Short mmCIF file of C-alpha atoms and ligand atoms in Angstrom, two decimals:
data_model
loop_
_atom_site.label_atom_id
_atom_site.label_comp_id
_atom_site.label_asym_id
_atom_site.label_seq_id
_atom_site.Cartn_x
_atom_site.Cartn_y
_atom_site.Cartn_z
CA MET G 11 0.00 0.00 0.00
CA ASN G 12 1.26 3.49 -0.84
CA LYS G 13 2.43 5.72 2.00
CA TYR G 14 2.16 9.47 1.45
CA TYR G 15 4.13 12.48 2.68
CA TRP G 16 3.18 16.13 2.99
CA ILE G 17 5.72 18.88 3.68
CA VAL G 18 4.85 22.36 4.94
CA THR G 19 7.67 24.85 4.37
CA TYR G 20 8.20 28.26 5.97
CA GLY G 21 11.00 30.77 5.46
CA CYS G 22 13.62 31.46 2.87
CA GLN G 23 14.72 29.77 -0.35
CA MET G 24 17.28 27.86 1.61
CA ASN G 25 14.45 26.21 3.49
CA VAL G 26 12.53 25.56 0.30
CA HIS G 27 15.59 23.76 -1.00
CA GLU G 28 16.00 21.90 2.26
CA SER G 29 12.42 20.68 1.86
CA GLU G 30 13.51 19.13 -1.42
CA LYS G 31 16.21 17.29 0.51
CA ILE G 32 13.60 16.20 3.07
CA ALA G 33 11.37 14.99 0.22
CA GLY G 34 14.33 12.99 -1.13
CA ILE G 35 14.81 11.32 2.27
CA LEU G 36 11.08 10.55 2.55
CA ARG G 37 11.05 9.02 -0.92
CA SER G 38 14.00 6.82 -0.05
CA CYS G 39 11.97 5.67 2.99
CA GLY G 40 9.20 4.53 0.64
CA TYR G 41 6.84 7.51 0.80
CA THR G 42 5.37 9.30 -2.22
CA GLU G 43 4.04 12.84 -2.34
CA GLY G 44 0.42 13.09 -1.19
CA THR G 45 -2.30 15.26 -2.64
CA CYS G 46 -3.36 16.86 0.66
CA GLN G 47 -2.36 17.03 4.29
CA GLU G 48 -5.40 15.06 5.53
CA LYS G 49 -4.45 11.93 3.57
CA ALA G 50 -0.74 11.96 4.42
CA ASP G 51 0.96 9.26 6.52
CA ILE G 52 3.73 11.64 7.52
CA ILE G 53 3.51 15.44 7.77
CA VAL G 54 6.75 17.40 8.07
CA PHE G 55 6.92 21.05 9.13
CA ASN G 56 10.11 22.70 7.94
CA THR G 57 10.07 25.83 10.08
CA CYS G 58 11.54 29.34 10.15
CA CYS G 59 12.13 31.67 13.11
CA ILE G 60 13.44 34.81 11.41
CA ARG G 61 10.48 36.80 12.79
CA GLU G 62 7.89 36.08 15.45
CA ASN G 63 5.05 35.81 12.95
CA ALA G 64 6.88 33.02 11.05
CA GLU G 65 6.96 31.05 14.30
CA ASN G 66 3.35 31.82 15.17
CA HIS G 67 2.30 30.61 11.78
CA ALA G 68 4.02 27.27 12.31
CA TYR G 69 2.73 26.89 15.87
CA GLY G 70 -0.82 27.56 14.64
CA ASN G 71 -0.61 25.00 11.85
CA ILE G 72 0.97 22.31 14.03
CA GLY G 73 -1.67 22.90 16.73
CA ALA G 74 -4.43 22.51 14.15
CA LEU G 75 -3.37 18.89 13.60
CA LYS G 76 -4.38 17.74 17.08
CA LYS G 77 -7.77 16.52 15.85
CA LEU G 78 -6.39 14.70 12.84
CA LYS G 79 -3.80 12.97 15.01
CA LYS G 80 -6.56 11.83 17.38
CA GLN G 81 -8.46 10.27 14.50
CA ARG G 82 -5.37 8.71 12.96
CA ARG G 83 -2.94 7.56 15.63
CA ASP G 84 -0.54 6.13 13.04
CA LEU G 85 0.00 9.53 11.40
CA ILE G 86 3.58 10.75 11.98
CA ILE G 87 4.06 14.47 12.62
CA ALA G 88 7.63 15.76 12.37
CA VAL G 89 8.90 19.28 13.06
CA GLY G 90 12.32 20.45 11.88
CA GLY G 91 14.09 23.56 10.60
CA CYS G 92 15.33 26.75 12.19
CA MET G 93 12.61 27.12 14.83
CA THR G 94 13.44 23.87 16.59
CA GLN G 95 17.11 24.79 16.70
CA GLN G 96 16.57 27.71 19.12
CA VAL G 97 17.45 27.25 22.77
CA GLY G 98 14.51 25.67 24.61
CA ALA G 99 12.34 25.36 21.49
CA ALA G 100 12.20 21.55 21.44
CA GLU G 101 10.99 21.46 25.05
CA LYS G 102 8.39 24.13 24.32
CA LEU G 103 7.14 22.18 21.31
CA LYS G 104 6.91 18.93 23.23
CA LYS G 105 4.99 20.59 26.01
CA LYS G 106 2.63 22.51 23.77
CA PHE G 107 2.06 19.70 21.27
CA PRO G 108 2.67 16.32 22.95
CA PHE G 109 1.26 14.62 19.83
CA VAL G 110 4.29 15.61 17.72
CA ASP G 111 6.32 12.45 16.95
CA ILE G 112 9.69 13.71 15.71
CA VAL G 113 11.57 16.94 16.42
CA PHE G 114 14.82 17.44 14.52
CA GLY G 115 17.16 20.40 14.00
CA THR G 116 19.03 22.02 11.12
CA HIS G 117 22.30 20.22 11.83
CA ASN G 118 21.11 16.63 11.65
CA LEU G 119 18.94 16.49 8.58
CA SER G 120 21.00 13.54 7.33
CA SER G 121 19.64 11.34 10.13
CA PHE G 122 15.98 12.14 9.46
CA GLY G 123 15.48 8.80 7.68
CA GLN G 124 16.83 6.88 10.69
CA MET G 125 14.57 8.92 12.98
CA ILE G 126 11.52 7.83 10.97
CA GLU G 127 12.59 4.18 11.16
CA LYS G 128 13.16 4.48 14.90
CA LYS G 129 9.77 6.09 15.36
CA LEU G 130 8.08 3.29 13.41
CA SER G 131 9.83 0.55 15.36
CA THR G 132 9.72 2.02 18.90
CA LYS G 133 6.54 4.17 18.67
CA LYS G 134 8.33 6.61 21.00
CA THR G 135 8.61 10.40 20.52
CA ILE G 136 11.99 11.30 19.07
CA VAL G 137 13.67 14.60 19.85
CA ASP G 138 17.11 14.95 18.30
CA ILE G 139 18.66 18.42 18.13
CA TRP G 140 22.40 18.96 17.81
CA ASP G 141 23.98 22.05 19.40
CA LYS G 142 26.68 22.31 16.80
CA GLU G 143 26.84 21.99 13.05
CA SER G 144 27.83 18.53 11.87
CA ALA G 145 31.09 18.00 10.00
CA VAL G 146 29.16 17.12 6.86
CA ASP G 147 25.97 18.85 5.76
CA HIS G 148 23.26 16.94 3.95
CA GLU G 149 24.10 17.34 0.29
CA ASP G 150 22.33 14.36 -1.14
CA ILE G 151 19.57 15.77 -3.34
CA SER G 152 17.69 13.06 -5.11
CA TYR G 153 14.52 15.01 -5.71
CA ARG G 154 13.80 18.52 -6.97
CA THR G 155 10.53 20.36 -7.25
CA SER G 156 11.29 23.55 -9.13
CA TYR G 157 12.22 22.66 -12.72
CA PRO G 158 13.47 24.52 -14.77
CA ASN G 159 15.17 26.25 -11.83
CA ALA G 160 17.44 24.37 -9.45
CA TRP G 161 18.81 25.56 -6.13
CA VAL G 162 22.36 24.72 -5.21
CA ASN G 163 23.81 25.35 -1.76
CA ILE G 164 27.30 26.76 -1.98
CA MET G 165 27.67 27.36 1.73
CA TYR G 166 25.88 26.95 5.01
CA GLY G 167 25.66 29.05 8.16
CA CYS G 168 26.61 32.65 8.83
CA ASN G 169 29.40 34.43 10.73
CA ASN G 170 28.05 37.95 10.59
CA PHE G 171 25.92 38.22 13.70
CA CYS G 172 23.86 41.19 12.57
CA SER G 173 22.47 42.24 15.93
CA TYR G 174 18.80 41.54 15.07
CA CYS G 175 19.30 38.18 13.38
CA ILE G 176 18.74 34.66 14.66
CA VAL G 177 20.29 32.88 11.66
CA PRO G 178 23.86 32.50 13.01
CA TYR G 179 22.41 30.89 16.16
CA VAL G 180 20.26 28.36 14.35
CA ARG G 181 22.43 27.66 11.30
CA GLY G 182 25.90 27.66 12.87
CA ARG G 183 29.17 29.02 11.51
CA GLU G 184 29.97 29.56 7.85
CA ARG G 185 31.12 26.50 5.95
CA SER G 186 31.67 26.49 2.20
CA ARG G 187 31.18 23.44 0.03
CA ASP G 188 34.03 22.16 -2.07
CA SER G 189 34.02 24.09 -5.35
CA GLU G 190 34.51 20.90 -7.40
CA ASP G 191 31.41 19.37 -5.77
CA ILE G 192 29.38 22.49 -6.56
CA ILE G 193 30.53 22.54 -10.18
CA LYS G 194 29.80 18.83 -10.55
CA GLU G 195 26.28 19.38 -9.20
CA VAL G 196 25.69 22.35 -11.52
CA ASN G 197 27.00 20.43 -14.54
CA THR G 198 24.76 17.46 -13.78
CA LEU G 199 21.77 19.78 -13.52
CA LEU G 200 22.54 21.54 -16.80
CA ASP G 201 23.17 18.21 -18.52
CA SER G 202 19.76 17.01 -17.41
CA GLY G 203 17.95 20.05 -18.81
CA TYR G 204 17.76 22.59 -15.98
CA LYS G 205 17.92 26.13 -17.36
CA GLU G 206 18.37 28.25 -14.28
CA ILE G 207 20.70 27.71 -11.34
CA THR G 208 20.37 29.70 -8.13
CA LEU G 209 23.35 29.51 -5.81
CA LEU G 210 22.39 29.78 -2.16
CA GLY G 211 24.23 31.10 0.88
CA GLN G 212 23.52 33.64 3.64
CA ASN G 213 26.45 35.70 2.46
CA VAL G 214 27.68 34.33 -0.85
CA ASN G 215 30.46 36.92 -1.03
CA SER G 216 32.34 35.23 1.76
CA TYR G 217 32.17 31.89 -0.07
CA GLY G 218 35.51 30.11 0.17
CA ASN G 219 36.98 32.20 3.01
CA ASP G 220 37.12 29.09 5.18
CA ARG G 221 38.78 26.98 2.44
CA GLY G 222 41.08 29.45 0.75
CA GLU G 223 40.98 27.72 -2.66
CA CYS G 224 38.28 29.44 -4.67
CA THR G 225 36.54 32.79 -4.16
CA PHE G 226 32.93 33.51 -5.07
CA PRO G 227 33.77 35.43 -8.28
CA GLN G 228 36.09 32.57 -9.29
CA LEU G 229 33.33 30.05 -8.64
CA LEU G 230 30.92 32.02 -10.84
CA GLN G 231 33.55 32.27 -13.57
CA LYS G 232 34.12 28.50 -13.50
CA ILE G 233 30.39 27.77 -13.73
CA CYS G 234 30.11 30.18 -16.68
CA SER G 235 32.71 28.28 -18.66
CA ARG G 236 29.75 26.23 -19.93
CA LYS G 237 28.75 28.03 -23.04
CA GLU G 238 25.17 26.90 -23.57
CA LYS G 239 22.28 29.16 -22.66
CA PHE G 240 21.29 29.12 -19.02
CA ARG G 241 20.69 31.60 -16.22
CA LEU G 242 22.81 31.88 -13.14
CA ARG G 243 21.49 33.62 -10.02
CA PHE G 244 22.76 33.86 -6.48
CA MET G 245 21.59 35.06 -3.11
CA THR G 246 22.33 36.67 -0.76
CA SER G 247 25.10 39.23 -1.08
CA ASN G 248 26.04 41.16 2.02
CA PRO G 249 26.92 44.73 0.96
CA LYS G 250 29.97 44.80 3.23
CA ASP G 251 31.70 42.17 1.05
CA PHE G 252 30.23 43.15 -2.31
CA GLY G 253 33.19 44.20 -4.44
CA GLU G 254 34.49 45.16 -7.85
CA GLU G 255 35.78 41.70 -8.76
CA LEU G 256 32.27 40.27 -8.43
CA VAL G 257 30.75 43.14 -10.39
CA ARG G 258 33.22 42.56 -13.24
CA VAL G 259 32.31 38.87 -13.37
CA ILE G 260 28.61 39.77 -13.52
CA ALA G 261 29.31 42.22 -16.36
CA GLU G 262 31.46 39.78 -18.34
CA ASN G 263 29.29 36.68 -18.20
CA GLU G 264 26.06 36.63 -20.08
CA GLN G 265 24.65 33.74 -18.08
CA ILE G 266 24.71 35.71 -14.81
CA CYS G 267 21.43 37.59 -14.44
CA ASN G 268 21.80 41.34 -14.19
CA LEU G 269 19.82 41.36 -11.00
CA VAL G 270 21.52 41.82 -7.66
CA HIS G 271 19.78 41.34 -4.35
CA LEU G 272 21.70 43.53 -1.94
CA PRO G 273 19.93 43.87 1.41
CA VAL G 274 20.48 47.35 2.82
CA GLN G 275 18.29 47.03 5.95
CA ALA G 276 18.36 50.76 6.84
CA GLY G 277 19.43 54.16 5.57
CA SER G 278 20.68 55.61 8.85
CA ASP G 279 24.35 55.12 9.70
CA ARG G 280 23.55 55.12 13.40
CA ILE G 281 21.06 52.26 12.95
CA LEU G 282 23.35 50.38 10.55
CA LYS G 283 26.06 50.52 13.21
CA LEU G 284 23.71 49.24 15.90
CA MET G 285 22.70 46.49 13.48
CA ASN G 286 26.38 45.52 13.10
CA ARG G 287 26.10 45.69 9.31
CA LYS G 288 29.62 47.15 8.84
CA TYR G 289 28.82 49.66 6.05
CA THR G 290 27.41 53.16 5.90
CA ALA G 291 24.59 54.39 3.68
CA LYS G 292 27.17 56.27 1.59
CA GLU G 293 29.30 53.16 1.13
CA TYR G 294 26.21 51.21 0.13
CA LEU G 295 25.25 53.80 -2.48
CA GLU G 296 28.82 53.86 -3.81
CA LYS G 297 28.60 50.12 -4.40
CA VAL G 298 25.31 50.59 -6.20
CA GLU G 299 26.93 53.24 -8.37
CA MET G 300 29.85 50.93 -9.19
CA LEU G 301 27.43 48.15 -10.10
CA ARG G 302 25.49 50.46 -12.42
CA LYS G 303 28.69 51.67 -14.03
CA TYR G 304 29.79 48.14 -14.99
CA VAL G 305 26.30 46.76 -15.61
CA PRO G 306 24.16 49.64 -16.86
CA ASP G 307 21.01 47.55 -17.40
CA CYS G 308 21.24 46.03 -13.95
CA GLN G 309 18.31 45.97 -11.52
CA LEU G 310 18.65 46.02 -7.78
CA THR G 311 16.45 44.51 -5.10
CA THR G 312 16.86 44.72 -1.35
CA ASP G 313 15.61 43.88 2.14
CA ILE G 314 14.66 46.73 4.47
CA MET G 315 13.60 46.70 8.07
CA VAL G 316 11.71 49.32 10.05
CA GLY G 317 11.37 49.72 13.79
CA PHE G 318 14.82 48.58 14.87
CA PRO G 319 15.40 49.59 18.54
CA THR G 320 15.86 53.37 18.97
CA GLU G 321 14.92 54.13 15.32
CA THR G 322 13.71 57.74 15.21
CA GLU G 323 11.57 59.44 12.59
CA GLU G 324 14.76 61.04 11.30
CA ASP G 325 16.46 57.63 10.95
CA PHE G 326 13.40 56.38 9.12
CA GLN G 327 13.44 59.40 6.79
CA GLN G 328 17.02 58.45 5.90
CA THR G 329 15.79 54.99 4.94
CA LEU G 330 13.17 56.57 2.69
CA SER G 331 15.73 58.78 0.98
CA LEU G 332 18.08 55.86 0.43
CA VAL G 333 15.22 53.89 -1.16
CA LYS G 334 14.62 56.80 -3.54
CA GLU G 335 18.27 57.22 -4.37
CA ALA G 336 19.05 53.54 -4.91
CA ASN G 337 15.91 53.17 -7.05
CA PHE G 338 15.30 49.54 -6.14
CA SER G 339 13.19 47.63 -8.62
CA THR G 340 11.54 46.03 -5.64
CA ALA G 341 12.18 45.55 -1.94
CA PHE G 342 11.23 43.02 0.70
CA THR G 343 10.11 45.06 3.66
CA PHE G 344 9.96 43.86 7.24
CA VAL G 345 8.95 45.07 10.66
CA TYR G 346 11.72 44.44 13.18
CA SER G 347 10.87 41.46 15.35
CA LYS G 348 12.63 40.83 18.65
CA ARG G 349 14.48 37.50 18.57
CA SER G 350 15.47 36.06 21.88
CA GLY G 351 19.22 35.42 22.17
CA THR G 352 20.22 38.19 19.75
CA VAL G 353 22.02 41.37 20.83
CA ALA G 354 19.21 43.68 19.65
CA ALA G 355 16.69 41.87 21.87
CA THR G 356 18.47 43.30 24.92
CA MET G 357 18.67 46.87 23.58
CA ASP G 358 16.72 49.69 25.18
CA GLY G 359 14.41 51.73 23.01
CA GLN G 360 12.22 49.02 21.49
CA ILE G 361 9.73 50.72 19.18
CA SER G 362 5.97 50.56 19.72
CA GLU G 363 3.83 48.45 17.38
CA GLU G 364 1.90 51.56 16.38
CA ILE G 365 4.99 53.40 15.14
CA LYS G 366 6.31 50.28 13.39
CA LYS G 367 3.00 49.89 11.60
CA ASP G 368 2.95 53.49 10.48
CA ARG G 369 6.52 53.29 9.17
CA ILE G 370 6.09 50.02 7.31
CA MET G 371 2.99 51.41 5.57
CA ARG G 372 4.87 54.50 4.40
CA LEU G 373 7.82 52.40 3.27
CA VAL G 374 5.66 49.91 1.38
CA ASP G 375 3.88 52.79 -0.30
CA LEU G 376 7.13 54.24 -1.59
CA VAL G 377 8.47 50.85 -2.72
CA ASN G 378 5.21 50.10 -4.55
CA GLN G 379 5.36 53.43 -6.36
CA GLN G 380 8.87 52.61 -7.58
CA THR G 381 7.95 49.07 -8.57
CA ARG G 382 4.89 50.25 -10.51
CA ARG G 383 6.87 52.97 -12.23
CA LEU G 384 9.39 50.39 -13.43
CA SER G 385 6.65 47.93 -14.42
CA ALA G 386 5.04 50.60 -16.59
CA THR G 387 8.25 50.91 -18.62
CA TYR G 388 7.72 47.28 -19.70
CA GLU G 389 4.57 48.07 -21.68
CA GLY G 390 4.99 47.42 -25.39
CA ARG G 391 8.45 45.92 -24.93
CA THR G 392 9.45 42.40 -25.96
CA ILE G 393 11.22 40.51 -23.22
CA GLU G 394 12.70 37.08 -22.83
CA ILE G 395 11.28 34.88 -20.14
CA LEU G 396 12.02 31.37 -18.98
CA CYS G 397 8.70 29.53 -18.94
CA GLU G 398 8.35 27.75 -15.61
CA ASP G 399 4.74 26.74 -15.06
CA PHE G 400 1.12 26.77 -16.15
CA ASP G 401 -1.38 28.71 -14.05
CA ASP G 402 -4.62 26.70 -14.05
CA LYS G 403 -6.73 29.58 -12.75
CA ARG G 404 -5.60 32.05 -15.40
CA GLY G 405 -5.23 29.41 -18.10
CA GLN G 406 -1.85 30.94 -18.95
CA TYR G 407 1.78 29.95 -18.90
CA LEU G 408 4.11 31.96 -16.70
CA GLY G 409 7.79 32.63 -16.36
CA ARG G 410 10.29 35.23 -15.28
CA ASP G 411 12.58 37.59 -17.05
CA GLU G 412 16.20 37.83 -15.96
CA TYR G 413 15.19 40.37 -13.32
CA GLY G 414 12.75 37.96 -11.73
CA ARG G 415 9.65 39.76 -13.00
CA MET G 416 6.73 37.42 -13.64
CA GLY G 417 5.16 37.38 -17.08
CA TYR G 418 1.95 35.55 -18.12
CA PHE G 419 1.06 34.51 -21.65
CA GLN G 420 -1.06 32.12 -23.68
CA ALA G 421 0.37 29.28 -25.74
CA ASP G 422 -1.04 26.21 -27.46
CA ARG G 423 1.84 23.91 -26.57
CA ASN G 424 3.79 23.14 -23.42
CA LEU G 425 6.68 25.60 -23.18
CA ILE G 426 7.84 24.83 -19.64
CA GLY G 427 11.64 24.87 -19.55
CA GLU G 428 11.99 26.98 -22.70
CA PHE G 429 13.17 30.54 -23.18
CA VAL G 430 10.46 32.46 -25.00
CA LYS G 431 9.94 36.05 -26.11
CA ILE G 432 6.75 37.80 -25.15
CA LYS G 433 5.48 41.24 -26.06
CA ILE G 434 4.08 42.97 -22.99
CA ASP G 435 0.51 44.20 -23.43
CA LYS G 436 -0.40 44.88 -19.82
CA THR G 437 1.34 45.48 -16.49
CA SER G 438 -0.17 45.27 -13.05
CA GLY G 439 1.87 45.80 -9.89
CA VAL G 440 4.86 43.55 -10.24
CA SER G 441 3.48 41.17 -12.85
CA LEU G 442 3.28 41.43 -16.63
CA GLU G 443 0.99 39.99 -19.27
CA GLY G 444 1.96 39.53 -22.88
CA THR G 445 1.66 37.67 -26.17
CA LEU G 446 4.12 35.18 -27.57
CA ALA G 447 6.33 37.12 -29.92
CA GLU G 448 7.72 34.29 -32.02
N1 SAH J 700 21.59 36.67 4.87
C1 SAH J 700 20.74 37.65 4.37
C2 SAH J 700 19.41 37.77 5.06
C3 SAH J 700 18.71 36.59 5.58
S1 SAH J 700 17.29 36.93 6.51
C4 SAH J 700 21.45 38.99 4.47
O1 SAH J 700 22.35 39.17 5.21
O2 SAH J 700 21.02 39.90 3.84
C5 SAH J 700 16.27 37.81 5.36
C6 SAH J 700 15.83 39.16 5.84
O3 SAH J 700 15.01 39.08 6.97
C7 SAH J 700 16.96 40.08 6.28
O4 SAH J 700 17.61 40.68 5.22
C8 SAH J 700 16.25 41.07 7.16
O5 SAH J 700 15.78 42.17 6.42
C9 SAH J 700 15.06 40.28 7.69
N2 SAH J 700 15.22 39.98 9.12
C10 SAH J 700 16.20 39.27 9.71
N3 SAH J 700 16.03 39.26 11.06
C11 SAH J 700 14.91 40.00 11.31
C12 SAH J 700 14.22 40.38 12.49
N4 SAH J 700 14.64 40.03 13.69
N5 SAH J 700 13.10 41.14 12.37
C13 SAH J 700 12.67 41.53 11.14
N6 SAH J 700 13.27 41.21 10.01
C14 SAH J 700 14.39 40.46 10.07
FE1 SF4 J 701 21.43 37.31 9.40
FE2 SF4 J 701 23.24 39.16 8.94
FE3 SF4 J 701 23.85 36.57 8.60
FE4 SF4 J 701 22.18 37.77 6.92
S1 SF4 J 701 24.36 38.26 7.22
S2 SF4 J 701 21.92 35.77 7.88
S3 SF4 J 701 21.09 39.19 8.24
S4 SF4 J 701 23.37 37.58 10.54
FE1 F3S J 702 15.76 30.90 6.41
FE2 F3S J 702 14.08 31.44 8.34
FE3 F3S J 702 16.05 29.83 8.79
S1 F3S J 702 14.79 32.85 6.85
S2 F3S J 702 17.69 30.39 7.41
S3 F3S J 702 14.37 29.50 7.37
S4 F3S J 702 15.28 31.36 10.19
#
């Protein structure tokens, strides 16, 4: 009889990719992907704890399974990912949701298969969280869900300790993968028809610092020695390490998308210092200028936070002016969320919810104006997109241009995995609609 799995993923692309690894493990344990949560034999929550609402979301959804678990005692519920890796989180989970069967952390994903076997044979609750990163991260990816794009980890962990951020505590110290292994993985993916590779790391610019054999720009250059058509993306770049060598490589290699995600976080030097970001607003803007000099048709996206402890209206105004000056094509905007264990959580001057709400609304408004203005410039233009899916509701195919902008179009044959040209007839917010041009 078939056994089904269902995975619920929260958080960043790294977690989405990790869910592919989890799916691979589940498949090797004999499970196949289910069609809905209610019919699954094992449900896995791959959690995030970057902000409080990400955690609340997961807690709510796990709690909602109490009834289902009562009806189906043999259902296995597993919780893993960043949330479980926080100090005291496993105990909290066990207490709040005694019906959860397996709790695992970010450092021992490789043993998830054994945990399932142990659960099946002993029927006991399994809680297995490692304090420290393991010597070898789980790199066995037998299953992918995002054709024609493929994610490839180039490094794990983070050494930066930005004062607001939980990631270094739940993902451990920076460790880069062997460059030959990465290139082998990329080559295998391209050979099997993938058209877009996204390299993943919390700070890709410090790739290789711990190995001393290959820097990030060198890695990109090596990957681009393949001459066929494909797209290469990466995230995330920390502005403090974003330099000219990388910009040159972006400019010189056609495969590297002319889109850089460069999280700025704030426009006030005082706040940036308190955040431990190690650059000033001026330095950030100088890097943007350098990027635009080498890659004139480049687009820039960013992450911005409002309501960091002690942020004044004047600090916030500086963020708004930086957003205007940098002219981001879009920005991911966040309200600062206090994360226990981080330096910022102990700072005086936490900002009220009311002020945070007011600032985020003003920021989002400005960002939306900029995004719409840029979208409008697409009207009537013909752009190249990589077709990635079919939207049943709209009855249209969809794909992204090199800047990540979504375009919808009609076609009478399956074009998924192909580069196509579409002429844009309509723009709305961030998305585009067009007609096949050839
Ligand atoms: N490594 C990436 C960011 C990973 S987290 C980098 O350095 O840029 C993604 C984004 O979440 C961050 O850029 C930041 O804007 C936001 N974020 C991180 N911690 C947060 C917190 N405590 N509250 C609100 N937003 C946060
Ligand atoms: Fe967090 Fe900073 Fe590391 Fe990014 S670089 S993951 S924001 S600590
Ligand atoms: Fe990603 Fe959230 Fe962890 S943003 S690294 S899943 S805390």
